[in-house]
Coordinates of C-alpha atoms in Angstrom, one line a residue:
M1 CA 10.6 0.9 -12.1
L2 CA 10.8 -2.9 -12.6
E3 CA 8.0 -3.1 -10.1
T4 CA 6.3 -1.0 -11.7
M5 CA 7.5 -2.9 -14.9
R6 CA 6.3 -6.0 -13.6
N7 CA 2.7 -4.9 -12.7
A8 CA 1.7 -3.7 -16.1
A9 CA 2.9 -6.7 -17.7
K10 CA 0.3 -8.9 -15.8
G11 CA -2.7 -10.6 -17.2
W12 CA -2.0 -12.0 -20.6
L13 CA -5.5 -11.4 -21.6
A14 CA -4.7 -7.9 -21.4
K15 CA -2.2 -8.0 -24.3
L16 CA -3.9 -10.8 -26.2
F17 CA -5.3 -8.6 -28.3
I18 CA -2.3 -6.4 -28.9
G19 CA -2.3 -7.6 -32.5
L20 CA -5.6 -4.9 -33.3
L21 CA -4.7 -2.2 -35.6
V22 CA -3.5 0.5 -33.1
M23 CA -1.0 -1.5 -30.6
S24 CA 0.4 -3.5 -34.2
F25 CA 1.4 -0.3 -36.1
A26 CA 4.0 -0.2 -33.4
V27 CA 5.2 -3.6 -34.1
W28 CA 6.9 -2.6 -37.7
G29 CA 10.6 -1.5 -38.3
I30 CA 11.8 -2.2 -34.3
T31 CA 15.5 -2.9 -34.9
D32 CA 16.3 -7.2 -34.8
V33 CA 17.7 -7.8 -31.8
F34 CA 17.7 -11.4 -32.5
R35 CA 20.9 -10.5 -34.9
G36 CA 22.8 -14.1 -35.5
F37 CA 19.0 -16.0 -35.4
A38 CA 17.5 -17.5 -38.9
V39 CA 14.0 -17.5 -38.5
Q40 CA 12.7 -20.7 -36.9
D41 CA 9.5 -22.5 -35.6
L42 CA 9.8 -21.7 -31.8
A43 CA 6.4 -23.6 -30.8
T44 CA 4.1 -25.2 -32.4
V45 CA 0.2 -25.6 -31.2
G46 CA -2.2 -27.9 -33.2
E47 CA -1.5 -26.8 -36.7
T48 CA -0.2 -23.3 -35.9
K49 CA 3.4 -22.7 -36.1
I50 CA 4.6 -19.7 -33.9
S51 CA 8.1 -18.4 -35.4
S52 CA 10.9 -17.1 -33.9
E53 CA 10.3 -14.4 -36.0
Q54 CA 6.9 -13.7 -34.3
F55 CA 8.1 -14.0 -31.2
R56 CA 10.7 -10.7 -32.1
R57 CA 8.2 -8.6 -33.0
D58 CA 5.5 -9.8 -29.8
L59 CA 8.6 -9.0 -27.5
N60 CA 9.6 -5.7 -29.5
G61 CA 6.2 -4.5 -29.0
E62 CA 5.7 -5.4 -25.7
L63 CA 8.9 -3.2 -25.1
Q64 CA 8.0 -0.1 -26.7
R65 CA 4.2 -0.3 -24.8
L66 CA 5.9 -0.7 -21.6
S67 CA 8.2 1.7 -22.0
Q68 CA 5.8 4.1 -23.3
Q69 CA 3.1 3.4 -20.3
T70 CA 6.4 4.0 -17.5
G71 CA 8.0 6.8 -19.2
S72 CA 11.3 4.8 -19.0
A73 CA 13.4 2.7 -21.9
L74 CA 13.4 -0.7 -20.9
S75 CA 16.2 -3.2 -22.2
L76 CA 16.3 -6.6 -23.1
E77 CA 18.0 -7.5 -20.0
D78 CA 15.3 -5.9 -17.9
A79 CA 12.8 -8.0 -20.3
R80 CA 14.7 -10.9 -19.2
K81 CA 14.8 -10.0 -15.5
L82 CA 10.6 -9.7 -15.5
G83 CA 10.3 -13.1 -17.2
L84 CA 8.4 -10.8 -19.8
D85 CA 9.9 -13.5 -22.3
Q86 CA 8.5 -16.2 -20.6
Q87 CA 5.0 -13.7 -20.9
I88 CA 5.2 -13.6 -24.3
L89 CA 5.9 -16.4 -25.5
D90 CA 2.8 -18.1 -23.3
R91 CA 0.1 -15.1 -24.7
A92 CA 1.4 -16.3 -27.7
I93 CA 1.0 -20.2 -27.2
N94 CA -2.5 -19.3 -25.7
T95 CA -3.9 -17.1 -28.1
A96 CA -3.0 -19.9 -30.6
V97 CA -5.0 -22.0 -28.7
V98 CA -7.9 -19.9 -28.8
D99 CA -7.6 -19.6 -32.8
A100 CA -7.7 -23.2 -32.6
K101 CA -10.5 -23.7 -30.4
A102 CA -12.1 -21.7 -32.8
D103 CA -11.6 -23.5 -35.7
S104 CA -12.7 -26.6 -34.0
L105 CA -15.9 -25.2 -33.5
R106 CA -15.9 -23.5 -37.1
L107 CA -16.5 -19.9 -36.3
T108 CA -16.5 -16.9 -38.5
V109 CA -17.0 -13.6 -38.9
S110 CA -18.3 -12.0 -42.0
D111 CA -16.3 -9.5 -43.7
K112 CA -18.8 -7.4 -44.0
A113 CA -18.8 -6.9 -40.1
I114 CA -15.2 -6.7 -40.1
A115 CA -15.6 -3.9 -42.9
E116 CA -17.8 -2.0 -40.7
E117 CA -15.4 -2.0 -37.6
V118 CA -12.8 -1.3 -40.0
A119 CA -14.9 2.0 -41.8
A120 CA -15.9 3.1 -38.1
N121 CA -12.2 3.3 -37.0
P122 CA -11.3 7.3 -36.6
A123 CA -7.4 6.1 -37.7
F124 CA -8.8 5.5 -41.2
Q125 CA -11.1 8.2 -41.2
N126 CA -10.0 12.0 -42.6
G127 CA -11.3 15.5 -40.8
S128 CA -14.4 15.0 -41.8
G129 CA -14.6 12.2 -40.3
Q130 CA -15.2 9.8 -43.0
F131 CA -13.7 6.7 -43.9
D132 CA -10.8 6.9 -46.5
P133 CA -9.4 4.0 -47.9
A134 CA -6.3 5.6 -49.0
R135 CA -5.4 6.3 -45.9
L136 CA -6.4 2.9 -44.9
R137 CA -3.4 1.7 -47.7
Q138 CA -1.1 4.3 -46.9
L139 CA -1.1 2.9 -43.4
L140 CA -0.8 -0.4 -44.5
Q141 CA 1.6 -0.4 -46.3
S142 CA 4.0 2.0 -44.6
N143 CA 3.7 -1.4 -42.1
G144 CA 4.5 -3.9 -44.5
M145 CA 0.3 -5.7 -44.7
D146 CA -2.2 -5.7 -47.7
E147 CA -5.8 -5.8 -46.8
A148 CA -6.1 -9.7 -47.3
I149 CA -3.6 -9.7 -44.6
F150 CA -5.1 -6.7 -42.2
M151 CA -8.5 -7.9 -42.4
Q152 CA -7.8 -11.9 -41.9
S153 CA -5.8 -10.4 -38.5
Q154 CA -9.0 -8.0 -37.8
K155 CA -11.3 -11.5 -38.0
R156 CA -8.7 -13.5 -35.9
D157 CA -9.1 -10.9 -33.1
R158 CA -12.9 -11.2 -33.6
L159 CA -13.1 -14.5 -32.9
R160 CA -10.6 -14.5 -30.1
S161 CA -12.3 -12.1 -28.4
A162 CA -15.9 -13.4 -28.7
L163 CA -14.5 -16.6 -27.4
T164 CA -12.5 -15.3 -24.3
G165 CA -15.4 -13.2 -23.6
L166 CA -17.7 -16.0 -23.2
A167 CA -16.2 -17.3 -20.8
E168 CA -14.6 -13.9 -19.0
Q169 CA -18.2 -12.7 -18.9
G170 CA -21.1 -14.0 -16.2
N171 CA -24.5 -13.1 -15.4
A172 CA -25.4 -10.7 -13.1
L173 CA -24.7 -12.5 -9.2
P174 CA -27.6 -13.9 -7.8
R175 CA -29.4 -11.1 -5.2
T176 CA -28.5 -13.5 -2.3
L177 CA -24.8 -13.9 -3.3
T178 CA -24.7 -10.0 -3.4
E179 CA -26.0 -9.8 -0.2
A180 CA -24.2 -12.0 1.4
L181 CA -21.1 -10.1 0.3
V182 CA -22.2 -6.8 1.2
R183 CA -23.2 -7.8 5.0
Y184 CA -19.9 -10.0 5.0
R185 CA -17.8 -6.7 4.2
N186 CA -19.8 -4.1 6.2
E187 CA -20.4 -6.2 9.5
T188 CA -19.1 -4.4 12.4
R189 CA -18.8 -5.6 16.2
D190 CA -18.2 -4.6 19.5
A191 CA -16.7 -6.4 22.0
R192 CA -14.7 -5.6 25.5
H193 CA -11.1 -7.1 25.9
F194 CA -8.8 -7.6 28.4
S195 CA -4.8 -9.9 28.4
F196 CA -3.0 -11.8 30.9
S197 CA 0.4 -13.2 30.9
V198 CA 2.5 -16.5 31.5
S199 CA 5.5 -17.1 33.1
E200 CA 8.4 -18.7 31.9
A201 CA 9.0 -19.5 35.8
D202 CA 5.4 -21.6 34.8
V203 CA 7.1 -24.0 32.6
P204 CA 9.5 -26.8 34.1
A205 CA 12.2 -28.0 33.1
H206 CA 12.8 -30.2 30.1
T207 CA 14.0 -33.5 29.9
P208 CA 16.6 -34.5 27.4
D209 CA 13.4 -36.6 26.2
E210 CA 11.6 -34.0 25.9
L211 CA 13.9 -31.8 24.1
K212 CA 14.7 -34.3 21.4
K213 CA 11.3 -35.2 20.9
Q214 CA 11.0 -30.8 20.1
Y215 CA 14.6 -31.4 18.2
E216 CA 12.7 -33.8 15.9
A217 CA 8.8 -32.3 15.2
T218 CA 10.6 -29.6 13.6
P219 CA 13.4 -30.4 12.1
A220 CA 12.9 -27.8 9.5
S221 CA 13.9 -24.9 12.4
Y222 CA 17.5 -27.0 13.0
T223 CA 18.2 -27.2 9.3
A224 CA 21.4 -25.2 8.1
P225 CA 20.6 -23.8 4.3
E226 CA 22.5 -24.6 1.4
Y227 CA 25.9 -22.8 1.6
R228 CA 28.6 -21.6 -1.1
S229 CA 32.0 -20.9 -1.0
I230 CA 32.5 -17.8 -3.8
A231 CA 35.6 -16.5 -5.4
I232 CA 35.1 -12.4 -5.8
L233 CA 37.2 -10.4 -8.1
K234 CA 36.2 -7.1 -8.8
V235 CA 37.4 -3.6 -10.9
E236 CA 35.9 0.0 -10.3
P237 CA 37.1 3.4 -11.2
A238 CA 37.9 3.7 -7.5
D239 CA 40.4 0.7 -7.1
V240 CA 42.1 2.1 -9.9
A241 CA 42.1 6.1 -9.7
T242 CA 44.6 6.0 -7.2
K243 CA 47.2 4.7 -9.4
L244 CA 47.0 6.8 -11.7
A245 CA 49.7 9.8 -12.4
I246 CA 47.9 13.0 -13.3
S247 CA 50.2 15.9 -14.8
E248 CA 50.4 19.3 -14.1
E249 CA 49.5 20.2 -18.1
E250 CA 46.3 18.2 -16.9
L251 CA 45.7 19.5 -14.0
A252 CA 45.5 22.9 -15.0
A253 CA 43.4 22.2 -18.5
S254 CA 40.7 20.1 -16.1
Y255 CA 40.3 23.3 -13.4
D256 CA 40.0 25.2 -17.0
K257 CA 37.3 22.9 -17.2
F258 CA 35.7 22.8 -13.6
K259 CA 36.3 25.7 -12.8
A260 CA 32.6 27.0 -12.2
D261 CA 32.3 24.0 -9.7
Y262 CA 34.6 25.5 -7.5
F263 CA 32.9 28.9 -7.5
T264 CA 31.0 30.2 -4.5
P265 CA 28.9 33.4 -5.1
E266 CA 28.2 35.8 -2.6
I267 CA 26.2 35.0 -0.1
R268 CA 23.6 37.5 2.1
T269 CA 21.4 37.3 5.4
I270 CA 19.0 39.6 4.8
L271 CA 15.8 41.0 6.6
Q272 CA 12.7 42.1 4.7
L273 CA 10.2 43.8 6.6
S274 CA 7.4 44.8 4.1
F275 CA 4.5 47.4 3.9
P276 CA 1.4 48.5 2.0
D277 CA 3.1 51.7 1.1
V278 CA 5.7 53.9 0.3
A279 CA 4.8 56.2 3.6
K280 CA 4.8 53.8 6.1
A281 CA 8.0 52.2 4.9
Q282 CA 9.3 55.6 5.2
A283 CA 8.3 56.4 8.3
A284 CA 9.8 52.9 9.6
K285 CA 13.2 53.7 8.1
T286 CA 13.4 57.2 9.8
R287 CA 12.6 55.8 12.8
I288 CA 15.6 53.1 12.2
D289 CA 17.6 55.6 11.8
D290 CA 16.7 57.5 14.5
G291 CA 17.8 54.2 16.4
G292 CA 14.7 52.3 16.7
D293 CA 15.0 48.8 16.4
I294 CA 13.7 46.9 13.0
L295 CA 12.6 43.8 15.0
K296 CA 10.6 45.4 17.5
I297 CA 9.1 47.2 14.3
A298 CA 8.3 43.8 12.1
A299 CA 6.9 42.7 15.9
E300 CA 4.4 45.8 15.5
I301 CA 3.2 44.9 12.9
G302 CA 2.6 41.2 13.6
A303 CA 5.7 40.0 12.1
T304 CA 8.1 37.3 14.3
E305 CA 12.0 37.5 13.5
S306 CA 12.0 33.8 11.6
D307 CA 8.8 35.7 9.2
I308 CA 11.1 38.3 7.8
T309 CA 14.9 36.1 8.2
F310 CA 16.2 35.3 4.3
A311 CA 19.0 33.6 5.5
N312 CA 22.0 32.4 3.3
R313 CA 20.7 33.7 -0.1
K314 CA 22.2 34.3 -3.5
K315 CA 21.0 36.9 -5.9
G316 CA 19.2 34.7 -7.6
D317 CA 16.9 33.3 -4.8
F318 CA 15.0 36.6 -4.2
L319 CA 12.0 35.9 -6.7
D320 CA 11.6 40.0 -7.1
G321 CA 14.5 41.3 -9.0
K322 CA 14.1 44.9 -7.6
I323 CA 14.3 43.9 -4.4
A324 CA 17.5 41.7 -5.0
D325 CA 19.0 44.3 -6.5
A326 CA 18.4 46.2 -3.2
A327 CA 19.6 43.7 -1.3
F328 CA 22.9 42.7 -2.7
A329 CA 24.0 46.7 -2.5
L330 CA 23.8 47.2 1.0
A331 CA 26.5 47.2 3.0
E332 CA 26.4 44.4 5.9
G333 CA 24.9 46.3 8.3
A334 CA 22.9 48.9 6.3
V335 CA 19.3 49.3 5.9
S336 CA 17.9 50.4 3.0
G337 CA 15.4 53.4 2.2
P338 CA 11.7 52.0 1.0
V339 CA 12.2 49.6 -2.4
E340 CA 9.0 49.4 -4.4
G341 CA 9.4 46.0 -5.9
T342 CA 6.9 44.2 -7.6
L343 CA 4.0 43.0 -5.4
N344 CA 5.3 45.1 -1.9
T345 CA 7.8 47.8 -0.6
A346 CA 9.9 47.0 1.8
L347 CA 12.8 48.0 3.7
L348 CA 16.0 45.8 3.6
K349 CA 18.7 44.9 6.1
A350 CA 22.5 43.2 5.6
V351 CA 22.7 41.3 8.5
K352 CA 25.3 39.4 6.9
V353 CA 27.4 39.4 4.0
T354 CA 29.8 36.7 2.8
P355 CA 32.0 37.6 -0.3
E356 CA 31.9 35.6 -3.5
H357 CA 35.1 33.3 -3.6
Q358 CA 36.6 31.4 -7.0
Q359 CA 39.3 28.8 -5.3
S360 CA 42.4 28.4 -6.8
L361 CA 44.0 25.6 -8.4
D362 CA 45.7 25.4 -5.6
E363 CA 43.4 25.2 -2.8
V364 CA 41.4 22.6 -4.7
R365 CA 44.2 20.7 -6.6
D366 CA 44.0 17.5 -3.7
E367 CA 39.9 17.4 -4.6
L368 CA 40.2 18.1 -8.3
T369 CA 43.4 14.9 -8.6
K370 CA 40.6 12.9 -7.4
R371 CA 38.5 14.1 -9.6
V372 CA 40.6 13.8 -12.7
Q373 CA 41.6 10.5 -11.7
L374 CA 38.7 8.8 -11.1
E375 CA 37.5 10.3 -14.9
K376 CA 40.6 8.8 -16.0
A377 CA 40.1 5.6 -14.3
H378 CA 37.0 5.1 -16.5
D379 CA 38.8 4.5 -19.7
E380 CA 41.3 2.1 -17.8
I381 CA 38.3 -0.2 -16.6
Q382 CA 37.5 -1.4 -20.5
S383 CA 41.4 -2.3 -20.4
I384 CA 41.3 -4.1 -17.4
Y385 CA 38.4 -6.2 -18.1
D386 CA 40.0 -7.3 -21.4
A387 CA 43.2 -8.2 -19.7
V388 CA 40.9 -10.4 -16.6
E389 CA 39.2 -11.9 -19.6
D390 CA 42.8 -12.9 -21.4
A391 CA 43.9 -14.6 -17.8
R392 CA 40.6 -16.1 -17.3
A393 CA 41.0 -17.6 -20.7
G394 CA 44.0 -19.2 -19.5
Q395 CA 42.2 -20.7 -16.9
T396 CA 44.4 -18.3 -14.1
R397 CA 43.5 -18.1 -10.6
F398 CA 41.6 -15.0 -9.6
E399 CA 44.6 -15.0 -7.0
D400 CA 46.9 -14.7 -9.1
I401 CA 45.0 -12.5 -11.9
A402 CA 44.4 -10.2 -8.8
N403 CA 48.0 -9.9 -7.1
K404 CA 49.4 -9.0 -10.8
A405 CA 46.8 -6.4 -11.9
G406 CA 46.8 -5.0 -7.7
L407 CA 43.0 -6.0 -7.9
P408 CA 40.9 -6.0 -4.9
F409 CA 40.1 -9.8 -4.1
A410 CA 37.7 -11.6 -1.6
L411 CA 36.9 -15.4 -0.5
I412 CA 33.7 -16.0 1.2
P413 CA 34.3 -19.4 3.0
A414 CA 30.4 -20.1 3.5
V415 CA 27.2 -17.8 2.5
S416 CA 23.5 -18.4 2.1
A417 CA 21.4 -17.8 -0.4
A418 CA 19.9 -14.9 2.2
G419 CA 23.5 -13.5 2.5
K420 CA 24.4 -15.2 6.2
D421 CA 27.2 -17.1 7.4
K422 CA 27.1 -20.6 9.2
A423 CA 26.8 -18.4 12.6
D424 CA 23.8 -16.5 10.9
N425 CA 25.7 -13.2 10.9
D426 CA 25.2 -10.6 7.6
V427 CA 28.2 -11.3 5.3
T428 CA 29.5 -8.5 3.5
V429 CA 29.5 -8.8 -0.1
I430 CA 30.2 -6.7 -3.0
A431 CA 26.5 -6.2 -5.1
K432 CA 24.8 -8.5 -2.9
G433 CA 21.8 -9.0 -4.0
E434 CA 22.9 -9.4 -7.5
L435 CA 25.8 -11.5 -6.8
L436 CA 24.3 -14.0 -4.7
K437 CA 21.8 -14.6 -7.1
A438 CA 23.9 -15.4 -9.7
A439 CA 26.2 -17.3 -7.3
F440 CA 23.6 -19.4 -6.2
A441 CA 21.9 -20.1 -9.9
S442 CA 25.4 -21.5 -10.8
D443 CA 27.7 -24.1 -9.9
V444 CA 31.2 -25.6 -9.4
G445 CA 33.6 -25.6 -12.1
V446 CA 31.5 -22.7 -14.5
E447 CA 32.8 -19.9 -15.7
N448 CA 30.4 -17.0 -15.1
D449 CA 30.2 -13.4 -17.2
A450 CA 31.2 -10.6 -15.4
L451 CA 28.5 -8.5 -13.3
T452 CA 28.1 -5.1 -14.1
P453 CA 26.0 -4.0 -10.9
F454 CA 28.2 -0.4 -11.3
D455 CA 31.0 1.1 -13.5
G456 CA 33.0 -1.4 -13.4
Y457 CA 33.3 -5.7 -13.0
V458 CA 32.3 -7.8 -10.4
W459 CA 33.9 -11.7 -11.6
Y460 CA 32.7 -14.6 -9.4
E461 CA 33.1 -18.4 -9.3
V462 CA 31.4 -21.5 -6.8
R463 CA 34.4 -23.0 -5.4
E464 CA 32.0 -25.4 -3.1
V465 CA 28.8 -26.0 -3.0
I466 CA 27.7 -27.4 0.8
P467 CA 24.6 -28.7 1.0
S468 CA 21.4 -27.9 3.4
A469 CA 21.7 -30.1 6.0
L470 CA 20.1 -30.8 9.5
R471 CA 22.3 -29.6 12.4
P472 CA 23.4 -31.7 15.3
L473 CA 21.1 -32.0 18.4
D474 CA 24.4 -30.8 20.2
E475 CA 25.2 -28.2 17.9
V476 CA 21.9 -26.2 18.2
K477 CA 20.6 -27.3 22.0
D478 CA 20.2 -24.1 23.1
K479 CA 18.1 -23.0 20.2
V480 CA 16.0 -26.0 20.7
G481 CA 15.9 -25.7 24.6
K482 CA 14.3 -21.8 24.1
D483 CA 12.3 -23.6 21.1
Y484 CA 11.0 -25.7 24.0
V485 CA 9.8 -23.4 26.6
A486 CA 8.5 -20.9 23.9
S487 CA 6.1 -23.8 22.5
K488 CA 4.9 -24.4 26.2
L489 CA 4.7 -20.5 27.0
R490 CA 2.3 -20.5 24.1
S491 CA 0.4 -24.0 25.1
L492 CA 0.0 -22.8 29.0
A493 CA -1.6 -19.6 27.5
A494 CA -3.9 -21.1 25.6
E495 CA -5.0 -23.3 28.4
K496 CA -5.5 -20.5 30.8
A497 CA -7.4 -19.2 28.3
K498 CA -9.6 -21.9 28.0
A499 CA -9.9 -22.3 31.8
L500 CA -11.0 -18.7 32.4
I501 CA -13.6 -18.6 30.1
A502 CA -15.5 -22.1 31.0
R503 CA -15.3 -20.6 34.7
V504 CA -17.5 -17.4 33.0
G505 CA -19.7 -20.4 31.6
G506 CA -19.6 -21.4 35.3
G507 CA -21.3 -18.4 36.5
I508 CA -18.3 -16.2 37.4
S509 CA -18.7 -12.9 35.4
F510 CA -16.5 -11.4 32.4
D511 CA -15.2 -8.7 35.2
T512 CA -14.4 -10.3 38.5
L513 CA -11.9 -12.8 36.0
A514 CA -10.4 -9.6 34.9
Q515 CA -10.2 -8.3 38.4
E516 CA -8.6 -11.2 39.6
L517 CA -5.8 -11.0 37.0
K518 CA -6.1 -7.6 38.2
A519 CA -6.2 -6.8 34.1
T520 CA -8.0 -3.5 32.9
V521 CA -11.1 -4.9 30.4
K522 CA -11.0 -2.5 27.5
P523 CA -13.4 -1.9 24.7
V524 CA -13.1 -1.7 20.9
N525 CA -16.2 -1.1 18.8
G526 CA -17.3 -1.0 15.5
V527 CA -14.8 -3.5 14.3
K528 CA -14.9 -4.7 10.9
R529 CA -13.2 -7.9 9.6
D530 CA -10.3 -6.1 7.7
D531 CA -9.2 -3.7 10.7
V532 CA -6.7 -4.1 13.0
P533 CA -7.5 -1.2 15.8
E534 CA -4.9 -0.2 18.2
G535 CA -4.1 -3.1 20.5
F536 CA -6.4 -5.5 18.7
D537 CA -4.3 -7.8 16.7
G538 CA -5.5 -9.5 13.5
L539 CA -5.9 -12.9 15.2
A540 CA -8.1 -11.4 17.5
T541 CA -10.1 -10.0 15.1
L542 CA -10.8 -13.6 13.6
A543 CA -11.3 -14.6 16.4
L544 CA -13.9 -11.4 17.2
F545 CA -15.8 -12.4 13.5
A546 CA -15.6 -16.6 14.4
T547 CA -17.9 -16.3 17.6
P548 CA -21.6 -15.4 18.2
E549 CA -23.0 -12.5 19.9
K550 CA -22.6 -12.7 23.4
S551 CA -20.1 -15.2 23.5
L552 CA -16.4 -15.1 24.7
T553 CA -13.4 -16.2 22.5
W554 CA -9.6 -15.9 23.2
S555 CA -6.5 -15.0 21.1
L556 CA -2.7 -15.6 21.2
E557 CA -0.6 -12.8 21.2
G558 CA 2.7 -12.0 18.9
D559 CA 4.7 -12.1 22.5
G560 CA 4.2 -15.8 22.4
K561 CA 3.3 -15.5 26.1
S562 CA 0.2 -13.3 26.4
A563 CA -3.3 -13.9 25.3
K564 CA -6.4 -12.1 25.2
V565 CA -9.9 -12.9 26.1
I566 CA -12.6 -11.6 24.1
E567 CA -16.6 -10.7 25.1
V568 CA -18.7 -10.4 21.8
S569 CA -20.6 -7.3 22.8
K570 CA -22.6 -6.5 19.4
V571 CA -22.9 -7.7 16.3
H572 CA -23.8 -5.0 13.7
V573 CA -25.6 -6.3 10.7
P574 CA -25.8 -3.9 8.4
V575 CA -29.0 -2.9 6.0
F576 CA -28.9 -4.2 2.6
S577 CA -29.4 -1.8 -0.3
A578 CA -29.9 -4.0 -3.4
A579 CA -29.7 0.4 -5.3
S580 CA -26.6 1.9 -3.3
A581 CA -23.1 2.5 -5.1
E582 CA -21.2 0.2 -2.9
T583 CA -23.6 -2.9 -3.6
K584 CA -22.7 -2.2 -7.2
A585 CA -19.3 -2.1 -6.6
V586 CA -19.0 -5.1 -4.8
A587 CA -21.2 -6.8 -7.1
D588 CA -19.1 -5.7 -10.1
A589 CA -15.7 -7.0 -8.2
A590 CA -17.4 -10.4 -7.6
K591 CA -18.0 -10.8 -11.2
A592 CA -14.6 -9.6 -12.5
G593 CA -13.1 -11.6 -10.0
I594 CA -15.4 -14.9 -10.9
G595 CA -14.9 -14.2 -15.0
S596 CA -11.3 -14.1 -14.5
D597 CA -11.1 -17.4 -12.6
M598 CA -13.6 -18.7 -15.7
L599 CA -11.7 -17.7 -17.9
D600 CA -8.4 -19.2 -17.0
M601 CA -10.2 -22.2 -16.4
F602 CA -11.1 -22.1 -20.1
I603 CA -7.7 -21.3 -21.3
K604 CA -6.6 -24.5 -18.9
S605 CA -9.2 -26.8 -20.7
A606 CA -8.3 -25.9 -24.5
R607 CA -4.7 -25.7 -24.0
A608 CA -4.4 -29.1 -22.3
S609 CA -6.9 -30.5 -25.1
T610 CA -5.0 -29.2 -28.1
S611 CA -1.4 -30.8 -28.5
V612 CA 1.6 -27.9 -27.6
S613 CA 5.3 -28.2 -28.4
I614 CA 8.5 -25.8 -27.5
N615 CA 11.3 -26.3 -29.6
E616 CA 13.6 -26.1 -26.2
K617 CA 17.3 -25.5 -27.5
L618 CA 16.2 -22.8 -29.4
W619 CA 14.2 -21.0 -26.7
Q620 CA 17.4 -21.4 -24.6
D621 CA 19.5 -20.1 -26.9
I622 CA 17.1 -16.7 -28.0
R623 CA 16.9 -16.6 -23.8
G624 CA 20.7 -16.5 -23.4
N625 CA 20.9 -13.9 -26.2
Q626 CA 18.3 -11.3 -24.9
A627 CA 21.5 -9.5 -22.9
Q628 CA 23.4 -9.1 -25.9
P629 CA 23.5 -5.5 -27.8

């Protein structure tokens, strides 16, 4: 879900005009989520102030918009994780920058133009499609606006649209550029290729100096990441459940409450043989009564055993009520007479009958006890949380809290942000992703809030930070040796490929080279730039399109010791049609991309020439408060 909302929230321009009428009405009346903050100036853009109240309204409005768009409620904590708060602030600043630019250019919009747009808005029209002033006043009043404020906001929106529209909208692309883009996209190539490999036996043993050179050339490969030692204390219902006593009275009451969960309805395996009419069904029934086999009769009418078998079905699984009633009235092994259902006439045979069963309290005692314990444990979690927090406030160590409360405790001596230990093995950590992200954003000595990744709590503290450091050569000698060999194999494969191509230039044919190497020449046809045909990877495609027709090229393969020699057989340049739908689509996409880049440049330029300041203390307070209820 979060990924959907991230995509929906991208692009400040798409939401710049959220202040337009319909969207603006979604903002007012939303519960104040910034309780405890007085209205202050959050940012200043030129002469314009952006208040914390404006930020609150914009954020709440965006939360509501995204919740409606995704069909799922989006919390303020979700907004923080998405970085939506920063996007909202940036959008407000960019909007103020555009306003400042419009003011500096002395741009205006007439009252008449705005009035005409408002009158044409269906939101302010009556059932006859006529502008209704009373409806406008009613909607404005219900949203805490008067006409003067509304008209001013519409003027601002129109000016913003005019400025950003000029920046974003480009002229038609030159025909030469459009043709080049279309041909680049649709050009195809045919090729022939063969592969060869080099062997580790071809790599001479490395000297100490060569090993050291390999080590010093790529220090990042031998640098240990930062590790952290993390103490973890957690509580979830399962940790508490087994310690809770359940009385017989509680168990009996819970059995009555959940009795239906321990009831298994009658199930049957039924053979259903369908006929077009009662006469044919009766004739088949007579044959069965005389010893005939129902499966043989089914085969005669073109049905297999699986076609007519309905295995382990409850009565409600049958769509036809008449068929269901008849099937569940049969004794095991019995065959019904013709049953006239809603859609067909059928003979039914009850192959297997499993009676309904209501499990007794004694039968489910152990399972039910665990269930009731787990339910009660949910109620105990909060009191345990309070006790742990009190102990933490008293500077009690996690280990001592765990021993006293009987809670699980773990100390991870060293783990990287990727969840690996020093031997590069995966470390088992509860709520791994969330906990590691939080721990690597914290520090030694910091008291962190508990995480809530499930129906419980996870407390953590960073005990030690082990900085990233280059491992000594002696410690990584084996890895350096393997990297040296891998590097030499790639070099040998590349050198051999180039030498083979040079031999073709000297008069030996492509096919002769392949025969010498006992390699199979394979064709590949109609390759586009974004294609990855089977046996022809992305590197090979890049090489293919970087080489002229009737020429040879090469590319290394993914295993690090093989290479592919490629003959560019034919280049197919597509015929260009300026009027085709594809040409229009390519041109529109290019214009949109260029327009987006131009708009981004305009905003950055305008922002760079405008004084922008942010109340950092207030901003940090607001961001820290968003996760609160």
